[in-house]
Coordinates of C-alpha atoms in Angstrom, one line a residue:
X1 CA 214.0 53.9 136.9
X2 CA 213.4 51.6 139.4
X3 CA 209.7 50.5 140.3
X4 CA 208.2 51.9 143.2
X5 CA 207.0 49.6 146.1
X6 CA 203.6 51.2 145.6
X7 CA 202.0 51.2 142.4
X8 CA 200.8 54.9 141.2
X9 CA 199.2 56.0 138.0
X10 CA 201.1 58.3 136.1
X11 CA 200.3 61.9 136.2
X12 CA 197.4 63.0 133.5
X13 CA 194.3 64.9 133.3
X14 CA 192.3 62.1 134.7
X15 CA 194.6 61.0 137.9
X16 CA 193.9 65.1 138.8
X17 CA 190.9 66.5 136.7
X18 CA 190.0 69.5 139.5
X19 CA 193.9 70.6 138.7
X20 CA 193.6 70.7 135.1
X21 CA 191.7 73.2 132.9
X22 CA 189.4 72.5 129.8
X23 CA 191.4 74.3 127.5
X24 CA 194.8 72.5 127.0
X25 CA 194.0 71.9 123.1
X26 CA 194.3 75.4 122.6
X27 CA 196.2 76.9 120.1
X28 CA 200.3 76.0 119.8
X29 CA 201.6 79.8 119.6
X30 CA 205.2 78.8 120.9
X31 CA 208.1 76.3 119.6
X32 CA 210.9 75.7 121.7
X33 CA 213.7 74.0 121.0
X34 CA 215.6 72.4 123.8
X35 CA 212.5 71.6 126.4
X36 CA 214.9 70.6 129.0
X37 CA 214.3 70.7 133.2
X38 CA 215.5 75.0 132.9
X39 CA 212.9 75.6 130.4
X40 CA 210.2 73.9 132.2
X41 CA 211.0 75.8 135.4
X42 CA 211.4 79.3 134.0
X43 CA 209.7 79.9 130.3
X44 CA 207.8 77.5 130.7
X45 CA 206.4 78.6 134.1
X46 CA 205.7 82.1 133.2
X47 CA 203.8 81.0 130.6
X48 CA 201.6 79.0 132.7
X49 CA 201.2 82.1 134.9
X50 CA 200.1 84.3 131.6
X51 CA 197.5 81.9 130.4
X52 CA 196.1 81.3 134.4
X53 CA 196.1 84.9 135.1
X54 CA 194.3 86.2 131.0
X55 CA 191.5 84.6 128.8
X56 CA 194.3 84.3 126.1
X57 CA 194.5 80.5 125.1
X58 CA 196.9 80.5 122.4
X59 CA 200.0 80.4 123.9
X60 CA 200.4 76.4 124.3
X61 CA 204.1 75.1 124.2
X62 CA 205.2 72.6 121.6
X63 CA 209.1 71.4 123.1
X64 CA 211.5 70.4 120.5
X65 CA 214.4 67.7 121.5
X66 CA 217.3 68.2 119.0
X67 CA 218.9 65.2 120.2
X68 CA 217.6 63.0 122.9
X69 CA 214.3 61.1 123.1
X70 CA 214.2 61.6 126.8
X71 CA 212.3 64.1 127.6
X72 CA 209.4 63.4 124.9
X73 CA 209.1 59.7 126.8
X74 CA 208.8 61.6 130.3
X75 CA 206.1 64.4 129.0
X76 CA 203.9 62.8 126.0
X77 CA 202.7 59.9 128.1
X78 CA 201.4 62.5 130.5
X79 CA 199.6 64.6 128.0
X80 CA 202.5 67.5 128.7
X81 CA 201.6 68.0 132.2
X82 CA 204.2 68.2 134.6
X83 CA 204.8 68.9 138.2
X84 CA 206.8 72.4 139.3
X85 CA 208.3 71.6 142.6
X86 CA 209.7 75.4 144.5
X87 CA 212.0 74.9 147.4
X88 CA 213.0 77.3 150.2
X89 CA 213.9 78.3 153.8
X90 CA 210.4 77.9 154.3
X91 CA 209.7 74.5 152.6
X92 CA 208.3 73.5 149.3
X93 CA 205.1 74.1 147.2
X94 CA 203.9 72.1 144.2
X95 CA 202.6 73.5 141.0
X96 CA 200.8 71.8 138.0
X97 CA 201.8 73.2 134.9
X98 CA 200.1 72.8 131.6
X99 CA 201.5 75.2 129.2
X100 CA 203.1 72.5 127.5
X101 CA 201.0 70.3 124.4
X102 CA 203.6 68.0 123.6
X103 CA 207.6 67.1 122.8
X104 CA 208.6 66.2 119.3
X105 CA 211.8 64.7 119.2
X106 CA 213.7 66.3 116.4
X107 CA 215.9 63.4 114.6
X108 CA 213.0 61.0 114.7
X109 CA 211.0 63.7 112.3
X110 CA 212.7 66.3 111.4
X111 CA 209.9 67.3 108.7
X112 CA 207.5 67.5 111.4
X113 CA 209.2 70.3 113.0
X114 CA 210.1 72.5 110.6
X115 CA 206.1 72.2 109.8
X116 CA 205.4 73.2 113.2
X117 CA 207.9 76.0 113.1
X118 CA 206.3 77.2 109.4
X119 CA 202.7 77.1 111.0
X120 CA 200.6 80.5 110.5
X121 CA 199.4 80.2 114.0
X122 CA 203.2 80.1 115.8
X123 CA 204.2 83.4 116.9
X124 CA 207.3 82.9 118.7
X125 CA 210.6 80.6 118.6
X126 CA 212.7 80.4 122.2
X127 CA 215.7 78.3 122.5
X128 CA 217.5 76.7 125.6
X129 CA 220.3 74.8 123.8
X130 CA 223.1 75.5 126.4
X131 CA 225.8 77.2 125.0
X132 CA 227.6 74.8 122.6
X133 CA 223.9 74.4 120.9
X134 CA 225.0 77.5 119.1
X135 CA 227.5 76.1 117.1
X136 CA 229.8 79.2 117.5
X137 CA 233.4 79.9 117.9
X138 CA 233.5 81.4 121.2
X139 CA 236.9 83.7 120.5
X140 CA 235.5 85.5 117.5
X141 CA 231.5 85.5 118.3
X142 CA 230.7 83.7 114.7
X143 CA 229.1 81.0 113.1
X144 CA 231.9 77.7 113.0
X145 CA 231.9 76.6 109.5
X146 CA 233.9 73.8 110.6
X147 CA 231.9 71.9 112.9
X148 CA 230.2 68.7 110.8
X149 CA 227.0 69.5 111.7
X150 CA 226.9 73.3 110.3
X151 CA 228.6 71.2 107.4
X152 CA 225.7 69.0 106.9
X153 CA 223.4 71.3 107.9
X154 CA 224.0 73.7 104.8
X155 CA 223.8 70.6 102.5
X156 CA 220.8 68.8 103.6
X157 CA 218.4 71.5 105.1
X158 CA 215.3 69.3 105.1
X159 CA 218.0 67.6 107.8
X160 CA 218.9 69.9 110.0
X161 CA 220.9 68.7 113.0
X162 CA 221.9 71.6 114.9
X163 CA 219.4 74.3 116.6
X164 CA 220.7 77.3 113.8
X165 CA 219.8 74.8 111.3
X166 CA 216.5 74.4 112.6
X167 CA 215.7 78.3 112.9
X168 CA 216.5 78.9 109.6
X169 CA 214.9 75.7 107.7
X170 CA 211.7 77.3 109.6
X171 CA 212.4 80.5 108.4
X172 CA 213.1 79.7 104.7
X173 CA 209.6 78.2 104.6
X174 CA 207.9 81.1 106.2
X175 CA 209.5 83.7 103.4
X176 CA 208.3 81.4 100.6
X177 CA 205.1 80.8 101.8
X178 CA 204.6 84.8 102.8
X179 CA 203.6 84.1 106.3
X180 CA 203.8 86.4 109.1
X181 CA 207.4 87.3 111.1
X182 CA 208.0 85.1 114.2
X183 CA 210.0 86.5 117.5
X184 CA 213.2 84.5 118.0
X185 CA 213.8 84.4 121.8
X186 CA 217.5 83.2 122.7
X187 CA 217.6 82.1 126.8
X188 CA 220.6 80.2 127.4
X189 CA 223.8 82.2 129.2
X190 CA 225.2 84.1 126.1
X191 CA 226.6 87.5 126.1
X192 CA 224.4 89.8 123.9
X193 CA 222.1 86.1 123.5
X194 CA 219.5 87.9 121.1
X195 CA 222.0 89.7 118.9
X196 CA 224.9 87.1 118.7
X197 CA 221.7 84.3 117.6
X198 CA 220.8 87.0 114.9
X199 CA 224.2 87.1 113.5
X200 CA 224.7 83.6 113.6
X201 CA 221.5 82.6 111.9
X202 CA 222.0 85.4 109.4
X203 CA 225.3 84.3 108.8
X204 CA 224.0 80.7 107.8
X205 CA 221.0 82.1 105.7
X206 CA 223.4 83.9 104.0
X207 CA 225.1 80.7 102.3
X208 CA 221.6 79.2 101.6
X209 CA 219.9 82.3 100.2
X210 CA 221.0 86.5 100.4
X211 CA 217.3 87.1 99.9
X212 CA 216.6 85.0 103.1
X213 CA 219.0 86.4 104.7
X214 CA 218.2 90.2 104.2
X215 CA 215.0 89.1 105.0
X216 CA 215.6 87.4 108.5
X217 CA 217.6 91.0 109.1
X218 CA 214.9 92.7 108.1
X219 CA 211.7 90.9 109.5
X220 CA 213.0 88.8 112.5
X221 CA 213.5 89.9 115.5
X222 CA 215.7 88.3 118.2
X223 CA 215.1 90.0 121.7
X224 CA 218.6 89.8 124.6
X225 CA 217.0 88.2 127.2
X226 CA 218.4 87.5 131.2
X227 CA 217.2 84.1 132.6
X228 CA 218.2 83.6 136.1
X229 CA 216.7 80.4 137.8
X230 CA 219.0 77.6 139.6
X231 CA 216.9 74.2 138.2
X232 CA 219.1 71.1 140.1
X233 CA 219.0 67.8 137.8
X234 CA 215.6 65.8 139.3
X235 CA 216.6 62.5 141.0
X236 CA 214.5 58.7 141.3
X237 CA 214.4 59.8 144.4
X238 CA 212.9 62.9 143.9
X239 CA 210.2 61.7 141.9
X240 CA 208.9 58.8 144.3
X241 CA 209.3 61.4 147.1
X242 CA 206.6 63.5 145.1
X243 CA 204.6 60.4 143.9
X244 CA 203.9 59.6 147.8
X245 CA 202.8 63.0 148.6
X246 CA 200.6 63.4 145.3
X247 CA 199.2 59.7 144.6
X248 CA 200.4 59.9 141.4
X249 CA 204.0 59.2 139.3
X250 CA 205.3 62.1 137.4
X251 CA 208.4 61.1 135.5
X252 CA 208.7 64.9 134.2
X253 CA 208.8 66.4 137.4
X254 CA 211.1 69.5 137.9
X255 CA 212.5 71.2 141.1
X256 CA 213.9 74.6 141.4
X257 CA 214.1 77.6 144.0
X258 CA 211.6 79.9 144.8
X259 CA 214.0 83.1 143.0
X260 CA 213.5 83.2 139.4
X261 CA 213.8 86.8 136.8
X262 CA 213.8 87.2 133.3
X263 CA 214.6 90.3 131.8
X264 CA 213.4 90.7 128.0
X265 CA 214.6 93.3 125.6
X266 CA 210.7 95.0 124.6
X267 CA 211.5 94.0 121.1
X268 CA 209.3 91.7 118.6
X269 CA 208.4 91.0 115.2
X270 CA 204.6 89.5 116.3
X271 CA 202.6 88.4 119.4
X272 CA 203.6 87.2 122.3
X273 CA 202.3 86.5 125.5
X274 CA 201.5 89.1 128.0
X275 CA 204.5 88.0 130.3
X276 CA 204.8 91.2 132.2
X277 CA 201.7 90.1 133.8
X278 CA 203.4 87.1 135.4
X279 CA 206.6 89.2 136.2
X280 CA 208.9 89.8 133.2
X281 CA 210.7 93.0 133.2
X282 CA 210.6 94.2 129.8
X283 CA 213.3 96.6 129.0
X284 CA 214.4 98.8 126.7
X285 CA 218.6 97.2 127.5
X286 CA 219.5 94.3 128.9
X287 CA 222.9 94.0 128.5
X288 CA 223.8 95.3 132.1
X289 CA 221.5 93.0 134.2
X290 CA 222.7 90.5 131.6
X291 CA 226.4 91.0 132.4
X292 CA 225.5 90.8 136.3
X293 CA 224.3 87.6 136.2
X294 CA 226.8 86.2 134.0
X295 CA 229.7 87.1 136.0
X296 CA 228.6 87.1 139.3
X297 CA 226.0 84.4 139.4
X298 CA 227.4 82.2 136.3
X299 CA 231.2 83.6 136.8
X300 CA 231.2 82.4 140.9
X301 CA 228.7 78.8 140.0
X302 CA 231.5 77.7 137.6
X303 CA 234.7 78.5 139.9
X304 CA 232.8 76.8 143.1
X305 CA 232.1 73.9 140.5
X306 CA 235.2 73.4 139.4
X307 CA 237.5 73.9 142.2
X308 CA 234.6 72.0 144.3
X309 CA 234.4 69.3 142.1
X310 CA 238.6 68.5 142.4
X311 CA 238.6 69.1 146.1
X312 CA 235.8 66.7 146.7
X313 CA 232.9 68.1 147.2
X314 CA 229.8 66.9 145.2
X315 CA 227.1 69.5 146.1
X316 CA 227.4 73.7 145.6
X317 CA 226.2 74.2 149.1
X318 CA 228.7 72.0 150.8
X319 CA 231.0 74.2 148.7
X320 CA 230.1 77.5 150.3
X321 CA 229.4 75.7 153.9
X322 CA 233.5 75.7 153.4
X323 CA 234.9 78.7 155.7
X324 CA 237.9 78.8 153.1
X325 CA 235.7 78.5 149.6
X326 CA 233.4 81.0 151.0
X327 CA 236.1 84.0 151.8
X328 CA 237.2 83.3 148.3
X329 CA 234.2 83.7 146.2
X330 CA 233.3 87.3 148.2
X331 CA 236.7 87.9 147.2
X332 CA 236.3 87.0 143.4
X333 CA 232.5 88.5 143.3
X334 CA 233.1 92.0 145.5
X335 CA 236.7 92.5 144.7
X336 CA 237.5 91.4 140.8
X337 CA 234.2 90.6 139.5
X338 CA 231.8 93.6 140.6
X339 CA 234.1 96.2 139.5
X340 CA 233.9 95.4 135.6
X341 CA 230.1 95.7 136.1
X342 CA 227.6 98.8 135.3
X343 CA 225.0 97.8 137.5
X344 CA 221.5 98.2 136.0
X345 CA 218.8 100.7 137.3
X346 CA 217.6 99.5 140.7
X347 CA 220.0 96.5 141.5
X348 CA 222.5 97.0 144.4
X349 CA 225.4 94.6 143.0
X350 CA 226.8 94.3 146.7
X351 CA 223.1 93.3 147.8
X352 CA 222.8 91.1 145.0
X353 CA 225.9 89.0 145.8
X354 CA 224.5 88.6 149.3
X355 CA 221.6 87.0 148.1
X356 CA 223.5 85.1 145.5
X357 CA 225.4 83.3 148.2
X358 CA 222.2 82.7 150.4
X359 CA 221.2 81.1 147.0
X360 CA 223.9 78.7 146.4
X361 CA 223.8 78.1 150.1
X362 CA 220.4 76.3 149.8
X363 CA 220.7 72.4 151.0
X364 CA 217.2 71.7 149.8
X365 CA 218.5 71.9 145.8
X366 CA 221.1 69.4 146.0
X367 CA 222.5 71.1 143.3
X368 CA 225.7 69.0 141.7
X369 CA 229.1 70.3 141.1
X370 CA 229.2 67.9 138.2
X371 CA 225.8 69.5 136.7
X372 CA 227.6 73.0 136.4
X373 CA 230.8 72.0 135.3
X374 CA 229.2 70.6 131.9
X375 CA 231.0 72.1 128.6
X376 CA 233.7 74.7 130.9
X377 CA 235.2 75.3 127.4
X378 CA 231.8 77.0 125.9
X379 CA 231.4 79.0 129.4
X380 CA 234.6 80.2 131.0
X381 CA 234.9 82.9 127.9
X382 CA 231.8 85.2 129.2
X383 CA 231.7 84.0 132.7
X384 CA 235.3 84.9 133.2
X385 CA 237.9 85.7 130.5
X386 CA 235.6 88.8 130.0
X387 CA 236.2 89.9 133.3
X388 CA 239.7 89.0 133.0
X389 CA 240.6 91.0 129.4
X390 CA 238.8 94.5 131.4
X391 CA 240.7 94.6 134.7
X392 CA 244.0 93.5 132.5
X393 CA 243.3 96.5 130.4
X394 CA 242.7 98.9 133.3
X395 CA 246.3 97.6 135.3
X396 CA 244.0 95.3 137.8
X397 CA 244.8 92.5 139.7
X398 CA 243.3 89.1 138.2
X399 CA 244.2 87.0 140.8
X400 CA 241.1 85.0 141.5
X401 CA 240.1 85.1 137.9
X402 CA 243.0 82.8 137.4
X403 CA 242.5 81.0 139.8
X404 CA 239.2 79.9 139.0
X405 CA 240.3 79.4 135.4
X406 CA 243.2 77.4 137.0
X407 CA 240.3 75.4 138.5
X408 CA 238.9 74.9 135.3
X409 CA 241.7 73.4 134.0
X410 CA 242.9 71.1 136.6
X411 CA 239.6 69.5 136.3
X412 CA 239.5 69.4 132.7
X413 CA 242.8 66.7 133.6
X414 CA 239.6 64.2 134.7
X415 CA 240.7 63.7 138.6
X416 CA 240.2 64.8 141.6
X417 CA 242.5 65.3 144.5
X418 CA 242.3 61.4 145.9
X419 CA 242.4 60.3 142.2
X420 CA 239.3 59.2 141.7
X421 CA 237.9 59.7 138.2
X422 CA 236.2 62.8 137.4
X423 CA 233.6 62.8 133.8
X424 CA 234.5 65.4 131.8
X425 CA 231.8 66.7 129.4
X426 CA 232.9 69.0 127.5
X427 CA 233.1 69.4 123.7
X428 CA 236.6 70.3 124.1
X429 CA 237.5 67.9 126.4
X430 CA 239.8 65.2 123.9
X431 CA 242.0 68.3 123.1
X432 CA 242.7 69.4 126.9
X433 CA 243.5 65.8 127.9
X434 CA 245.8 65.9 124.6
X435 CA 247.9 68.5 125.9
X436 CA 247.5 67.2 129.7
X437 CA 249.1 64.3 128.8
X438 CA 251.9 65.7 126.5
X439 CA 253.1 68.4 128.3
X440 CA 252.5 67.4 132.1
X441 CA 256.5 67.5 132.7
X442 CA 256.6 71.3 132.1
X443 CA 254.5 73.5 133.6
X444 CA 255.0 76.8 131.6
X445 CA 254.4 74.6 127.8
X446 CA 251.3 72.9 129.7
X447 CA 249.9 76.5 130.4
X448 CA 251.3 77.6 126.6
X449 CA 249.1 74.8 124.8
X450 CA 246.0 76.0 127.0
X451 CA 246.3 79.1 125.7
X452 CA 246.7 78.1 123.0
X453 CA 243.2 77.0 122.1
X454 CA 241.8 80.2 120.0
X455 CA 237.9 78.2 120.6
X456 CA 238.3 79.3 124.2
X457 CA 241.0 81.9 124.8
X458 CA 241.2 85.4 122.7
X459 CA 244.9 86.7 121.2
X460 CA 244.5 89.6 123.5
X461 CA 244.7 87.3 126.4
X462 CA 246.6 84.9 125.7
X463 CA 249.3 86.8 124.7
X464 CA 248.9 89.3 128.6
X465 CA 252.2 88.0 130.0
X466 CA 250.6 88.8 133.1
X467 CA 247.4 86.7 132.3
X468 CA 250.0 83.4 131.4
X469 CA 252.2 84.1 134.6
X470 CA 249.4 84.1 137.6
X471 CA 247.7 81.7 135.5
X472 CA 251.1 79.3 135.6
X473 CA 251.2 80.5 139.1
X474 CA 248.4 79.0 139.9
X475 CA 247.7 75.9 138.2
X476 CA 251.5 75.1 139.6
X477 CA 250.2 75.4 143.3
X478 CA 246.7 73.7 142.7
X479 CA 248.6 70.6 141.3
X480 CA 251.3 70.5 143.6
X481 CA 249.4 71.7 147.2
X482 CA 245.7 70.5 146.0
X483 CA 242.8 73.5 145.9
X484 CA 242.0 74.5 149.9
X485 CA 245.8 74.8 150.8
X486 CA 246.0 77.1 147.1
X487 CA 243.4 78.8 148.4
X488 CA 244.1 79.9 151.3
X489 CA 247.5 80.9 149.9
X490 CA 245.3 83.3 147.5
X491 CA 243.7 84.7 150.7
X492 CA 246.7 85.5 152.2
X493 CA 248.2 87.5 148.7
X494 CA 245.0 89.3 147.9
X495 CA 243.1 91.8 149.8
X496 CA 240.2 89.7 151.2
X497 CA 236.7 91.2 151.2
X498 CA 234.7 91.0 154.8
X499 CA 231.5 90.1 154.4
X500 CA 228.9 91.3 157.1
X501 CA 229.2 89.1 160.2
X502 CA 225.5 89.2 159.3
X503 CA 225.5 87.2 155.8
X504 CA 227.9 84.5 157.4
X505 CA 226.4 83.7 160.2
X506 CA 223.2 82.8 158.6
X507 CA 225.1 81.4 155.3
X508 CA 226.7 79.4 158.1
X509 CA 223.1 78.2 159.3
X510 CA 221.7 78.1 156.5
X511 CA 224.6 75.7 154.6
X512 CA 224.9 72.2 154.9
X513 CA 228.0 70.1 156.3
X514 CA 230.5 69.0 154.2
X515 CA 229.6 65.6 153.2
X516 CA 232.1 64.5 150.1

């Protein structure tokens, strides 16, 4: 980072003693393994809330980096304090938070964690490993055998690599040394997140030990839970911004909207926090507020990222500041999406879309296409092939389902419509440009090879010959027209859905321009 023209002392107890409290070498009740900039907004910040609101000291955070030494550079110099910034219409409010003790960075010591994990006094395990940290096969829901890390993994467990190894190293030691049961708390944007970690950390134990295993089934318990914050990557910029108005430099800085819900399944093995008290719903099923947010929130984030991303656009509110991008995501939310949902007790699903959009219209996030579009190839199953497989099943039109899966794809080719490079992250991403490049001549084989790939598309969609042909459809006019003039071609085929003149005149207001 570059040096700021005014010198500032980095954040710690000392540059702001009447922010910080006495008791931040209180007990280390919660491990959590992937303390990226989402965690620290959302987990982290309820937790914060909890221990400012109760007497209860015990619920310190200790991060876990599984791969990168990033994050434990940006928080351990600061003592684990770090700086919450909230935008909205209204402007922005700071907030110190001190929940977490410190960042161990997993390869460096792998021993080390596993020791944390097996203390008496932790009570709870959460995860934020982004999809692809759960080394499963996204077709069939299990644990891939194949991947070399499960591989090494189930050799060397004093090693682990991967988060699953991790969880059940931990666990091993805690069933040999007859300690208490910990609560295994899955937030990352997996359907059924609690009960597909269960399986897959079962299924693991299983080759190490069936005791373990039975145990772990027996003992652990792995709560669903619904995260919903939108955490934009934190820029140089945003960070000496912040160091002017504060006096001091915080390098772990994170900024975020005022929204933010979690909804955890009321179902542990031991202690935890009293997080009601900050605002967790605890309930009894999540699966249905789960399944909203996936599809419409994750489902509509991943289509504007995609198609935005090849068209040009760089941030998602320039994206929905488009007349023609914005008709098409009411379209895809209200008119293919909603309908495959059961809303949950109290949530209006037409409401929720409405502030959904007022969300992603938010210029003060400057939140990147390119930050969503990570890892498509983990995501796009859930967010939209879900959708896709119930509304082929019921007859249904799936129109803008493959269109934003046609979206997916033509970016996954790594260019945009000038021809300027686009990065492709994506564990998948070798094997698309594979078939890009040897089956670009023929349209209908190019579509066959995507679907093709069992990791993302199931047999019972890949073989809809109504799925394949609007998905050939598609991708045909994206490539040959480029994504506005394919979508207002969509618009003109599909019954469009109106939105109150309401919501877009003050999307329209609200929305920046279109700056590329």
């Amino acid at each position: 980072m570059t040096e700021p023209a005014v010198t500032y002392p980095l954040l710690s107890a000392t540059t702001c003693p009447q922010q910080v409290t006495s008791e931040r070498d209180s007990t280390i009740g919660i491990v959590h393994l992937g303390i990226g900039a989402f965690h620290r907004a959302h987990q982290a910040f309820y937790t914060e809330q909890v221990m400012q609101l109760t007497a209860e000291r015990n619920w310190m955070i200790a991060g876990v980096s599984l791969r990168s030494n990033a994050v434990a550079n940006q928080l351990n110099p600061q003592q684990g304090l770090y700086t919450l910034v909230t935008t909205s219409a209204a402007g922005s409010e700071q907030q110190l938070i001190q929940s977490v003790a410190k960042v161990l960075v997993a390869p460096q010591n792998p021993q080390a964690v596993i020791e944390l994990m097996a203390s008496p006094e932790v009570a709870i395990y959460s995860l934020t490993v982004t999809e692809k940290g759960y080394c499963l096969n996204p077709a069939t829901g299990d644990l891939d055998l194949t991947l070399a890390d499960i591989q090494h993994d189930l050799a060397q467990l004093v090693t682990p690599k991967t988060a699953i190894g991790y969880l059940v190293a931990a666990l091993q030691q805690r069933f040999i040394r007859k300690l208490k049961p910990v609560t295994v708390i899955s937030c990352d944007n997996i359907s059924q997140n609690g009960k597909t970690l269960a399986r897959l950390v079962q299924q693991f134990a299983a080759k190490i030990d069936a005791e373990l295993a039975q145990w772990i089934k027996s003992q652990i318990a792995f709560p669903d839970s619904m995260v919903d914050r939108i955490v934009p990557a934190t820029t140089e910029q945003d960070i000496l911004a912040l160091a002017a108005d504060t006096g001091y430099l915080d390098q772990a800085m994170v900024k975020t909207e005022s929204y933010s819900q979690w909804v955890l399944e009321d179902h542990f093995s031991s202690e935890r926090p009293a997080w009601e008290k900050a605002g967790v719903m605890l309930v009894k099923e999540v699966a249905p507020f789960e399944q909203a947010k996936l599809r419409l929130l994750n489902g509509a984030h991943s289509a504007l990222a995609y198609l935005g991303a090849v068209a040009g656009y760089s941030y998602v509110h320039q994206v929905v500041a488009d007349p023609v991008f914005l008709r098409y995501l009411r379209h895809l939310m209200h008119n293919e999406l909603m309908p495959t949902l059961q809303a949950p007790e109290g949530l209006d699903l037409a409401a929720y879309i409405d502030a959904l959009l007022k969300r992603f219209a938010n210029p003060a996030l400057m939140h990147r296409t390119m930050q969503i579009a990570m890892d498509g190839s983990q995501k796009i199953p859930p967010r939209l092939l879900a959708a896709a497989q119930i509304r082929l099943d019921k007859g249904q039109s799936v129109d803008a389902i493959c269109f934003a899966v046609a979206g997916w794809l033509r970016f996954s080719m790594g260019f945009d419509a000038k021809g300027d490079t686009l990065e492709v992250s994506d564990p998948l991403a070798e094997l698309l440009m594979q078939i890009r490049l040897e089956h670009w001549d023929h349209i209908d084989e190019l579509v066959g090879q995507y679907l093709a790939v069992s990791q993302v598309f199931p047999a019972a969609l890949s073989s809809s010959a109504v799925f394949r042909n609007r998905l050939t459809y598609w991708l045909s006019y994206i490539l040959a027209n480029g994504v506005p003039t394919a979508l207002q071609s969509l618009l003109l085929e599909v019954q469009d859905y109106s939105a109150a003149p309401r919501l877009a005149t003050e999307l329209a207001s609200t929305a920046a321009g279109r700056t590329k």
